[in-house]
Amino acid sequence: MVLDYSKWDALELSDDSDIEVHPNVDKRSFIRAKQNQIHETRFRRRHQIETLKYERIVNNGLLSRIGKLLAALKSHKNSSRNPQEIVFQAIVESAGNPADDKPPTPPEGVHSQVDEQPTYSKMMGALMDQVKTEVDKSPDEDRFASFLKAIEGHQKKVEGLQKELEGKLAELESEEGSKITSDSIHTGFDSSSISKSKPASKPESSKVKSVEVLNPKSLDKSDLVSSGAEADIEEGTTTKDASDDDDAHIEPSEMGKEFSRIKIGDYQTCLAFISSNPDVVRESETDGLLVSAFNSQLDGKGNYAKQCVHQALLLQYCRSLGRDGVGLFFKRITTPGHQAQQVFNEDVNATYTRIKTRAAEIAKEREAGMANGANEQIQLHAVDPNTTINIKIPPVDGESEAEKQSRQTFESFPPGLQRALESASLDEVNKVLGKMSVEEAEEVVGQLGEGGMLSLEEQIIDATTEEGQKAWKEYEEQEKVLKKAQNLAEGEPNPD
């Protein structure tokens, strides 16, 4: 049997101890230099392979878009319109899905000197700029034929570059495969099988997790929220600040706000914006623009509200028309007399009318709520101006049964009301009562009276001071008015 060892001829060694060098050359330094040379050459070759593979993908995407553009142009060959308009129409028809407009991310180390890889739309834009320059310099009077010829010329250039790239890539891959390196070593067959006896199946027992609580009845009331909970909010904060909203705040991103500023009917600018920012077609941007339209209508900005509705529905239509929805929508909406224009405009007007009607209803409800809410409050005030309402907090270690019951009533109040009572300020108590509903505030006032926490005391006027004399005169005037009113009510003649 003859053994063939020819495959080992391709073995690439970076360390050969049997190598013979010149006596004046250090052997270790020579081997180390050879290792570095082999490793650098191998790394450079693999980097070129990765770069060429990535450029091949980008070129294929560009060729596909050039082919679609040529096909769209040729479909309008017999049109009598301006060649510039025909070219724009062809660009709109050949525009693909905005999600596929960005080339794939390059591998690590490939085109690292470029900050951001240009999109296919920008590549096509640069190509069309070159084509327009060539057509303007062309002496041919048929501009449409000049456009076709120039675009076909660029298509052939890209195909030629692609052909050179394929040849260079095949050469490098052949060179890479001709060497056997440490990276070529892999495990061929490495598997094992062990038969184990199956354990006896245990019957499944259902476990019920129970939680023991001190007050089981409180679980049934966990979902009930009393209006008195608002009394626990510190001054300076609102109910919105005190509780977190579970629903995410819907609003458009900065990109969506910029898109909403494009005027209605400027479809060329809309298409350019979507091509440069394909993420704007997301559903969240549509929802955000509709919310902005509603808020703007509430603020009295009707024109901007309708503009937001128009842009939101434009994105919705592009998204709902499928993979090539953007190109399909702009193709239909820019075609004169197309039925899509009427359908889209009717949808925009109907949506804006609903928002406008609902905003008007909410504005009326807010006005009515503010008018009614200002009167439905319970406040504590002394009827007699010479009488004051004093607040007395029951002691913690009261001995009598009445004091203990009063203290228990005090501790059952919300913390906000407790703090207001401890401040001994009637204004603070009225602020807390103003946040409660009328029924609950009446119940609290009743509990305060039953617990002896509110007491009425007559005010003592010191007539020896200037303020006291002024208060005494006011008191006499009030007494005269009250006496006069009583006489009139009883039918007696007025003494004055």
Coordinates of C-alpha atoms in Angstrom, one line a residue:
M1 CA 0.0 0.0 0.0
V2 CA 1.4 3.4 -1.1
L3 CA 0.8 6.3 1.3
D4 CA 0.3 9.8 -0.2
Y5 CA 1.9 12.5 1.9
S6 CA 1.4 15.3 -0.7
K7 CA -1.3 17.0 1.3
W8 CA 1.3 18.0 3.9
D9 CA 3.2 20.0 1.2
A10 CA 0.6 22.8 1.9
L11 CA 1.4 22.9 5.6
E12 CA 2.4 26.4 6.6
L13 CA 4.7 26.5 9.6
S14 CA 5.7 29.6 11.4
D15 CA 8.3 27.9 13.6
D16 CA 10.8 25.5 12.0
S17 CA 13.6 24.6 14.4
D18 CA 15.5 22.8 11.7
I19 CA 15.9 25.9 9.6
E20 CA 19.5 26.8 8.6
V21 CA 20.5 30.5 8.6
H22 CA 23.6 32.4 7.9
P23 CA 26.2 32.2 10.7
N24 CA 26.1 36.0 11.1
V25 CA 22.2 36.0 11.5
D26 CA 20.7 35.2 14.9
K27 CA 18.5 32.1 14.4
R28 CA 15.8 33.1 17.0
S29 CA 15.4 36.6 15.6
F30 CA 15.1 35.1 12.1
I31 CA 12.4 32.7 13.2
R32 CA 10.5 35.5 15.0
A33 CA 10.7 37.7 12.0
K34 CA 9.4 34.9 9.8
Q35 CA 6.5 34.3 12.2
N36 CA 5.5 38.0 12.1
Q37 CA 5.7 38.1 8.3
I38 CA 3.4 35.0 8.0
H39 CA 0.9 36.3 10.5
E40 CA 0.7 39.8 9.0
T41 CA 0.3 38.4 5.4
R42 CA -2.4 36.0 6.6
F43 CA -4.3 38.8 8.5
R44 CA -4.0 41.2 5.5
R45 CA -5.4 38.5 3.1
R46 CA -8.4 37.7 5.4
H47 CA -9.1 41.3 5.8
Q48 CA -9.2 41.8 2.1
I49 CA -11.5 38.8 1.7
E50 CA -14.0 40.3 4.2
T51 CA -13.8 43.7 2.6
L52 CA -14.5 42.3 -0.9
K53 CA -17.4 40.2 0.3
Y54 CA -19.0 43.2 1.9
E55 CA -18.5 45.4 -1.1
R56 CA -20.0 42.7 -3.3
I57 CA -23.2 42.8 -1.2
V58 CA -23.4 46.6 -1.4
N59 CA -22.8 46.6 -5.2
N60 CA -25.5 44.0 -5.7
G61 CA -28.0 46.2 -3.8
L62 CA -27.0 49.2 -5.9
L63 CA -27.2 47.3 -9.2
S64 CA -30.7 46.1 -8.2
R65 CA -31.9 49.7 -7.7
I66 CA -30.3 50.9 -10.9
G67 CA -32.1 48.1 -12.8
K68 CA -35.5 49.1 -11.2
L69 CA -34.8 52.7 -12.2
L70 CA -34.1 51.8 -15.8
A71 CA -37.2 49.6 -16.0
A72 CA -39.4 52.4 -14.6
L73 CA -37.9 54.9 -17.1
K74 CA -38.4 52.6 -20.1
S75 CA -42.1 52.1 -19.0
H76 CA -42.6 55.9 -19.6
K77 CA -40.7 55.9 -22.9
N78 CA -43.6 57.1 -25.0
S79 CA -44.7 59.8 -22.5
S80 CA -44.9 63.4 -23.7
R81 CA -44.2 64.9 -20.3
N82 CA -41.1 66.8 -19.3
P83 CA -38.1 64.3 -19.0
Q84 CA -37.3 65.8 -15.6
E85 CA -40.7 64.9 -14.3
I86 CA -40.5 61.4 -15.9
V87 CA -37.2 60.8 -14.1
F88 CA -38.6 61.9 -10.8
Q89 CA -41.7 59.7 -11.3
A90 CA -39.3 56.8 -12.1
I91 CA -37.3 57.4 -8.9
V92 CA -40.5 57.3 -6.9
E93 CA -41.7 54.1 -8.5
S94 CA -38.3 52.4 -8.1
A95 CA -38.0 53.3 -4.4
G96 CA -38.1 50.1 -2.3
N97 CA -39.0 49.5 1.3
P98 CA -37.4 52.1 3.5
A99 CA -36.4 49.4 6.0
D100 CA -34.0 47.9 3.3
D101 CA -32.5 51.3 2.4
K102 CA -29.6 51.0 4.7
P103 CA -26.8 48.6 3.7
P104 CA -25.9 45.8 6.2
T105 CA -23.5 46.6 9.0
P106 CA -19.9 46.0 7.8
P107 CA -17.8 43.4 9.7
E108 CA -15.4 44.5 12.3
G109 CA -12.4 46.3 10.8
V110 CA -14.0 46.8 7.4
H111 CA -14.4 50.4 6.3
S112 CA -13.6 51.5 9.9
Q113 CA -12.3 54.9 8.6
V114 CA -15.9 55.7 7.4
D115 CA -18.1 57.2 10.2
E116 CA -21.4 56.1 8.7
Q117 CA -22.1 53.9 5.6
P118 CA -24.3 55.9 3.1
T119 CA -27.7 54.6 2.4
Y120 CA -28.8 53.3 -1.0
S121 CA -30.9 56.5 -1.4
K122 CA -27.9 58.7 -1.0
M123 CA -25.9 56.5 -3.5
M124 CA -28.7 56.8 -6.0
G125 CA -28.9 60.5 -5.4
A126 CA -25.2 61.0 -6.0
L127 CA -25.5 58.8 -9.2
M128 CA -28.4 60.9 -10.5
D129 CA -26.4 64.1 -9.9
Q130 CA -23.6 62.8 -12.1
V131 CA -26.2 61.7 -14.7
K132 CA -27.8 65.1 -14.7
T133 CA -24.4 66.8 -15.2
E134 CA -23.6 64.5 -18.1
V135 CA -27.0 65.1 -19.7
D136 CA -26.6 68.9 -19.4
K137 CA -23.2 68.6 -21.2
S138 CA -24.6 66.3 -23.8
P139 CA -25.3 67.9 -27.2
D140 CA -28.2 65.4 -27.9
E141 CA -31.5 67.2 -27.9
D142 CA -33.4 64.1 -26.8
R143 CA -32.9 64.5 -23.0
F144 CA -34.9 61.4 -22.2
A145 CA -32.6 59.2 -24.4
S146 CA -29.6 61.0 -22.8
F147 CA -30.9 60.1 -19.3
L148 CA -31.3 56.4 -20.4
K149 CA -27.8 56.3 -22.0
A150 CA -26.1 57.9 -19.0
I151 CA -27.8 55.6 -16.4
E152 CA -26.9 52.5 -18.5
G153 CA -23.3 53.7 -18.7
H154 CA -23.1 53.9 -14.9
Q155 CA -24.7 50.5 -14.7
K156 CA -22.0 49.0 -16.9
K157 CA -19.3 50.7 -14.7
V158 CA -20.7 49.1 -11.6
E159 CA -21.0 45.7 -13.3
G160 CA -17.3 46.0 -14.4
L161 CA -16.2 46.8 -10.9
Q162 CA -18.2 43.9 -9.7
K163 CA -16.6 41.6 -12.2
E164 CA -13.1 42.7 -11.1
L165 CA -14.1 42.3 -7.5
E166 CA -15.2 38.7 -8.1
G167 CA -12.0 37.8 -9.8
K168 CA -9.8 39.3 -7.0
L169 CA -12.0 37.6 -4.3
A170 CA -11.7 34.2 -6.0
E171 CA -7.9 34.6 -6.2
L172 CA -7.6 35.4 -2.5
E173 CA -9.9 32.6 -1.4
S174 CA -7.9 30.1 -3.5
E175 CA -4.6 31.3 -1.9
E176 CA -6.2 31.1 1.5
G177 CA -7.4 27.6 0.9
S178 CA -4.1 26.4 -0.4
K179 CA -2.4 26.7 3.1
I180 CA -3.0 24.4 6.0
T181 CA -2.8 26.5 9.2
S182 CA -3.7 26.0 12.8
D183 CA -7.2 27.6 12.0
S184 CA -7.8 24.6 9.7
I185 CA -7.7 22.1 12.6
H186 CA -11.1 21.1 13.7
T187 CA -12.7 18.2 15.6
G188 CA -14.0 15.5 13.2
F189 CA -15.9 13.0 15.3
D190 CA -16.2 13.6 19.0
S191 CA -19.4 12.1 20.4
S192 CA -20.3 9.6 23.1
S193 CA -23.4 7.8 24.2
I194 CA -24.2 6.6 27.6
S195 CA -27.3 4.6 28.4
K196 CA -28.9 5.4 31.7
S197 CA -31.8 3.8 33.4
K198 CA -34.8 6.0 33.6
P199 CA -35.7 7.0 37.1
A200 CA -39.1 5.9 38.4
S201 CA -41.6 8.6 37.7
K202 CA -43.0 10.2 40.8
P203 CA -46.6 11.2 41.0
E204 CA -47.0 14.9 40.6
S205 CA -48.5 16.6 43.6
S206 CA -50.2 19.9 43.2
K207 CA -49.0 22.5 45.6
V208 CA -51.1 25.4 46.5
K209 CA -49.3 28.4 47.9
S210 CA -51.3 30.2 50.6
V211 CA -50.5 33.5 52.2
E212 CA -51.7 34.2 55.7
V213 CA -52.6 37.8 56.4
L214 CA -53.7 39.5 59.6
N215 CA -56.8 41.1 58.1
P216 CA -58.3 38.9 55.3
K217 CA -61.2 41.3 54.7
S218 CA -58.8 44.0 53.6
L219 CA -57.9 42.0 50.5
D220 CA -61.4 42.4 49.2
K221 CA -61.0 46.2 49.4
S222 CA -57.6 46.5 47.8
D223 CA -59.0 47.8 44.6
L224 CA -61.2 50.5 46.2
V225 CA -59.7 54.0 46.4
S226 CA -61.3 56.6 48.6
S227 CA -61.2 60.2 47.5
G228 CA -59.8 60.9 51.0
A229 CA -56.5 59.4 49.7
E230 CA -55.8 62.7 48.1
A231 CA -55.6 64.2 51.6
D232 CA -52.3 62.5 52.0
I233 CA -50.7 64.5 49.3
E234 CA -48.2 67.2 50.5
E235 CA -48.9 70.8 49.5
G236 CA -47.1 71.8 46.3
T237 CA -47.7 68.5 44.6
T238 CA -50.6 67.4 42.4
T239 CA -52.3 64.1 42.0
K240 CA -50.5 63.6 38.7
D241 CA -47.1 64.0 40.4
A242 CA -48.1 61.7 43.3
S243 CA -49.0 58.7 41.3
D244 CA -47.2 57.1 38.4
D245 CA -49.1 56.6 35.2
D246 CA -48.9 52.9 34.0
D247 CA -49.5 53.8 30.4
A248 CA -46.5 55.1 28.5
H249 CA -46.7 58.8 27.5
I250 CA -47.3 58.7 23.8
E251 CA -45.6 61.5 21.8
P252 CA -43.7 61.6 18.5
S253 CA -39.9 61.6 18.5
E254 CA -37.8 64.6 17.4
M255 CA -37.7 62.9 13.9
G256 CA -41.5 62.6 13.9
K257 CA -41.9 66.3 15.0
E258 CA -39.7 67.4 12.2
F259 CA -41.7 65.3 9.7
S260 CA -45.0 66.9 11.0
R261 CA -43.7 70.4 10.0
I262 CA -43.7 69.5 6.3
K263 CA -46.6 71.3 4.6
I264 CA -49.6 69.3 3.3
G265 CA -49.2 68.3 -0.4
D266 CA -45.3 68.6 -0.5
Y267 CA -45.0 64.9 -1.3
Q268 CA -41.5 65.3 -2.9
T269 CA -40.1 66.6 0.5
C270 CA -42.0 63.8 2.3
L271 CA -40.5 61.1 0.1
A272 CA -37.0 62.5 0.5
F273 CA -37.4 62.7 4.3
I274 CA -38.7 59.1 4.5
S275 CA -35.8 57.9 2.3
S276 CA -33.3 59.5 4.6
N277 CA -35.1 58.5 7.8
P278 CA -36.9 55.1 7.2
D279 CA -37.6 54.7 10.9
V280 CA -40.2 57.4 10.8
V281 CA -42.7 54.9 9.2
R282 CA -43.0 53.1 12.6
E283 CA -46.4 52.7 14.1
S284 CA -45.3 54.6 17.3
E285 CA -44.7 57.7 15.2
T286 CA -48.2 57.5 13.7
D287 CA -49.7 57.3 17.2
G288 CA -47.5 60.1 18.5
L289 CA -48.5 62.4 15.6
L290 CA -52.3 61.7 16.2
V291 CA -51.8 62.6 19.9
S292 CA -50.0 65.8 18.9
A293 CA -52.9 66.6 16.6
F294 CA -55.4 66.2 19.4
N295 CA -53.4 68.3 21.9
S296 CA -52.8 71.0 19.3
Q297 CA -56.6 71.1 18.6
L298 CA -57.2 71.5 22.3
D299 CA -54.7 74.4 22.3
G300 CA -56.5 76.1 19.4
K301 CA -53.9 75.3 16.7
G302 CA -56.3 73.9 14.1
N303 CA -54.0 74.2 11.1
Y304 CA -51.1 72.4 12.7
A305 CA -53.5 69.7 14.1
K306 CA -54.7 68.9 10.6
Q307 CA -51.1 68.9 9.3
C308 CA -50.3 66.3 12.0
V309 CA -53.3 64.2 11.0
H310 CA -52.2 64.3 7.3
Q311 CA -48.6 63.2 8.1
A312 CA -49.8 60.5 10.5
L313 CA -52.1 58.9 8.0
L314 CA -49.5 59.2 5.3
L315 CA -47.1 57.1 7.3
Q316 CA -50.0 54.7 8.1
Y317 CA -50.8 54.2 4.4
C318 CA -47.1 53.6 3.6
R319 CA -46.9 51.0 6.3
S320 CA -50.1 49.2 5.4
L321 CA -49.4 48.9 1.6
G322 CA -46.8 46.1 2.1
R323 CA -43.2 45.7 1.5
D324 CA -42.9 48.5 -1.2
G325 CA -45.6 50.6 0.4
V326 CA -43.6 53.8 0.3
G327 CA -43.0 53.7 -3.4
L328 CA -46.5 52.5 -4.1
F329 CA -48.2 55.2 -2.1
F330 CA -46.2 58.1 -3.6
K331 CA -46.7 56.7 -7.1
R332 CA -50.4 56.7 -6.7
I333 CA -50.7 60.0 -4.8
T334 CA -48.6 61.9 -7.4
T335 CA -50.4 60.5 -10.4
P336 CA -52.8 63.1 -11.7
G337 CA -56.5 62.1 -11.4
H338 CA -55.7 58.9 -9.4
Q339 CA -58.5 57.7 -7.1
A340 CA -56.1 57.3 -4.3
Q341 CA -55.9 61.1 -3.9
Q342 CA -59.6 61.3 -3.2
V343 CA -59.6 58.4 -0.8
F344 CA -56.7 59.7 1.2
N345 CA -58.0 63.2 1.4
E346 CA -61.4 62.0 2.6
D347 CA -59.7 59.9 5.3
V348 CA -57.7 62.9 6.5
N349 CA -60.7 65.2 6.6
A350 CA -62.9 62.6 8.4
T351 CA -60.2 61.9 11.0
Y352 CA -59.5 65.6 11.6
T353 CA -63.3 66.3 12.0
R354 CA -63.6 63.6 14.7
I355 CA -60.6 65.1 16.6
K356 CA -62.0 68.6 16.3
T357 CA -65.4 67.5 17.5
R358 CA -64.0 65.5 20.5
A359 CA -61.7 68.4 21.4
A360 CA -64.6 70.8 21.5
E361 CA -66.6 68.4 23.8
I362 CA -63.7 68.0 26.2
A363 CA -63.2 71.8 26.3
K364 CA -66.9 72.2 27.3
E365 CA -66.6 69.4 29.9
R366 CA -63.5 71.1 31.5
E367 CA -65.3 74.5 31.7
A368 CA -68.3 72.9 33.3
G369 CA -66.2 70.8 35.7
M370 CA -64.2 73.9 36.8
A371 CA -67.4 75.8 37.4
N372 CA -69.1 73.1 39.4
G373 CA -66.0 72.0 41.2
A374 CA -65.4 75.4 42.7
N375 CA -68.6 75.3 44.7
E376 CA -68.7 71.7 45.9
Q377 CA -66.4 72.0 48.9
I378 CA -66.7 71.8 52.6
Q379 CA -64.9 74.5 54.6
L380 CA -64.8 75.4 58.3
H381 CA -65.6 79.0 59.2
A382 CA -67.1 80.6 62.3
V383 CA -70.5 82.2 61.8
D384 CA -69.9 84.8 64.5
P385 CA -66.8 87.0 63.7
N386 CA -66.1 87.2 67.5
T387 CA -65.9 83.4 67.7
T388 CA -62.8 81.3 66.8
I389 CA -62.6 77.6 66.0
N390 CA -59.8 76.0 68.0
I391 CA -58.3 72.6 67.2
K392 CA -57.5 70.2 70.0
I393 CA -55.6 66.9 69.4
P394 CA -56.5 64.1 71.8
P395 CA -53.5 62.9 73.9
V396 CA -51.8 59.6 73.1
D397 CA -52.0 58.3 76.6
G398 CA -55.5 59.5 77.5
E399 CA -57.0 57.9 80.6
S400 CA -60.8 58.4 80.1
E401 CA -62.7 56.3 77.6
A402 CA -63.8 59.4 75.7
E403 CA -60.2 60.4 75.2
K404 CA -59.1 56.9 74.0
Q405 CA -62.0 56.8 71.5
S406 CA -61.2 60.3 70.3
R407 CA -57.5 59.3 69.8
Q408 CA -58.6 56.2 67.9
T409 CA -60.8 58.4 65.6
F410 CA -57.8 60.8 65.1
E411 CA -55.5 57.9 64.1
S412 CA -58.0 56.6 61.6
F413 CA -57.7 59.9 59.6
P414 CA -55.4 60.0 56.5
P415 CA -51.9 61.1 57.4
G416 CA -52.3 64.4 55.5
L417 CA -55.3 65.3 57.6
Q418 CA -53.5 64.3 60.8
R419 CA -50.6 66.7 59.9
A420 CA -53.0 69.5 59.2
L421 CA -54.8 69.0 62.6
E422 CA -51.4 68.8 64.4
S423 CA -50.5 72.2 62.9
A424 CA -53.5 73.7 64.7
S425 CA -54.1 75.8 61.6
L426 CA -57.7 76.1 60.3
D427 CA -56.5 77.0 56.9
E428 CA -54.4 73.9 56.6
V429 CA -57.4 71.8 57.6
N430 CA -59.6 73.5 55.0
K431 CA -57.0 72.8 52.3
V432 CA -57.2 69.1 53.1
L433 CA -61.0 69.2 53.2
G434 CA -61.1 70.9 49.9
K435 CA -59.4 67.9 48.3
M436 CA -62.1 65.5 49.5
S437 CA -65.6 64.9 48.1
V438 CA -68.5 66.6 49.8
E439 CA -69.8 63.4 51.4
E440 CA -66.5 62.4 52.8
A441 CA -65.7 65.9 54.1
E442 CA -69.0 66.0 55.9
E443 CA -68.3 62.7 57.5
V444 CA -64.9 63.9 58.7
V445 CA -66.3 67.1 60.1
G446 CA -68.8 65.1 62.0
Q447 CA -66.1 62.9 63.5
L448 CA -64.1 65.9 64.5
G449 CA -67.1 67.3 66.4
E450 CA -67.9 64.0 68.1
G451 CA -64.3 63.5 69.1
G452 CA -64.1 67.0 70.7
M453 CA -61.3 68.0 68.3
L454 CA -63.1 71.2 67.3
S455 CA -64.2 73.8 69.9
L456 CA -65.8 77.3 69.6
E457 CA -64.5 80.1 71.8
E458 CA -65.5 83.7 72.0
Q459 CA -62.8 86.2 71.2
I460 CA -61.8 88.6 74.1
I461 CA -61.4 92.2 72.9
D462 CA -58.9 94.4 74.7
A463 CA -60.4 97.9 74.4
T464 CA -57.3 99.6 75.9
T465 CA -55.4 99.2 72.7
E466 CA -56.0 100.9 69.3
E467 CA -56.7 97.6 67.6
G468 CA -59.1 96.6 70.3
Q469 CA -61.1 99.8 70.0
K470 CA -61.3 99.3 66.3
A471 CA -62.5 95.7 66.8
W472 CA -65.1 96.9 69.4
K473 CA -66.5 99.5 66.9
E474 CA -66.8 96.8 64.2
Y475 CA -68.6 94.6 66.8
E476 CA -71.1 97.4 67.7
E477 CA -71.8 98.0 64.0
Q478 CA -72.5 94.3 63.4
E479 CA -74.7 94.1 66.4
K480 CA -76.8 97.1 65.1
V481 CA -77.2 95.4 61.7
L482 CA -78.2 92.1 63.3
K483 CA -80.7 93.9 65.6
K484 CA -82.2 95.8 62.7
A485 CA -82.6 92.6 60.7
Q486 CA -84.4 90.9 63.6
N487 CA -86.8 93.8 64.1
L488 CA -87.7 93.8 60.4
A489 CA -88.3 90.1 60.6
E490 CA -90.6 90.4 63.6
G491 CA -92.5 93.4 62.1
E492 CA -91.4 95.8 64.9
P493 CA -90.7 99.4 63.9
N494 CA -87.1 100.4 63.4
P495 CA -85.8 102.4 66.4
D496 CA -83.7 104.5 64.1

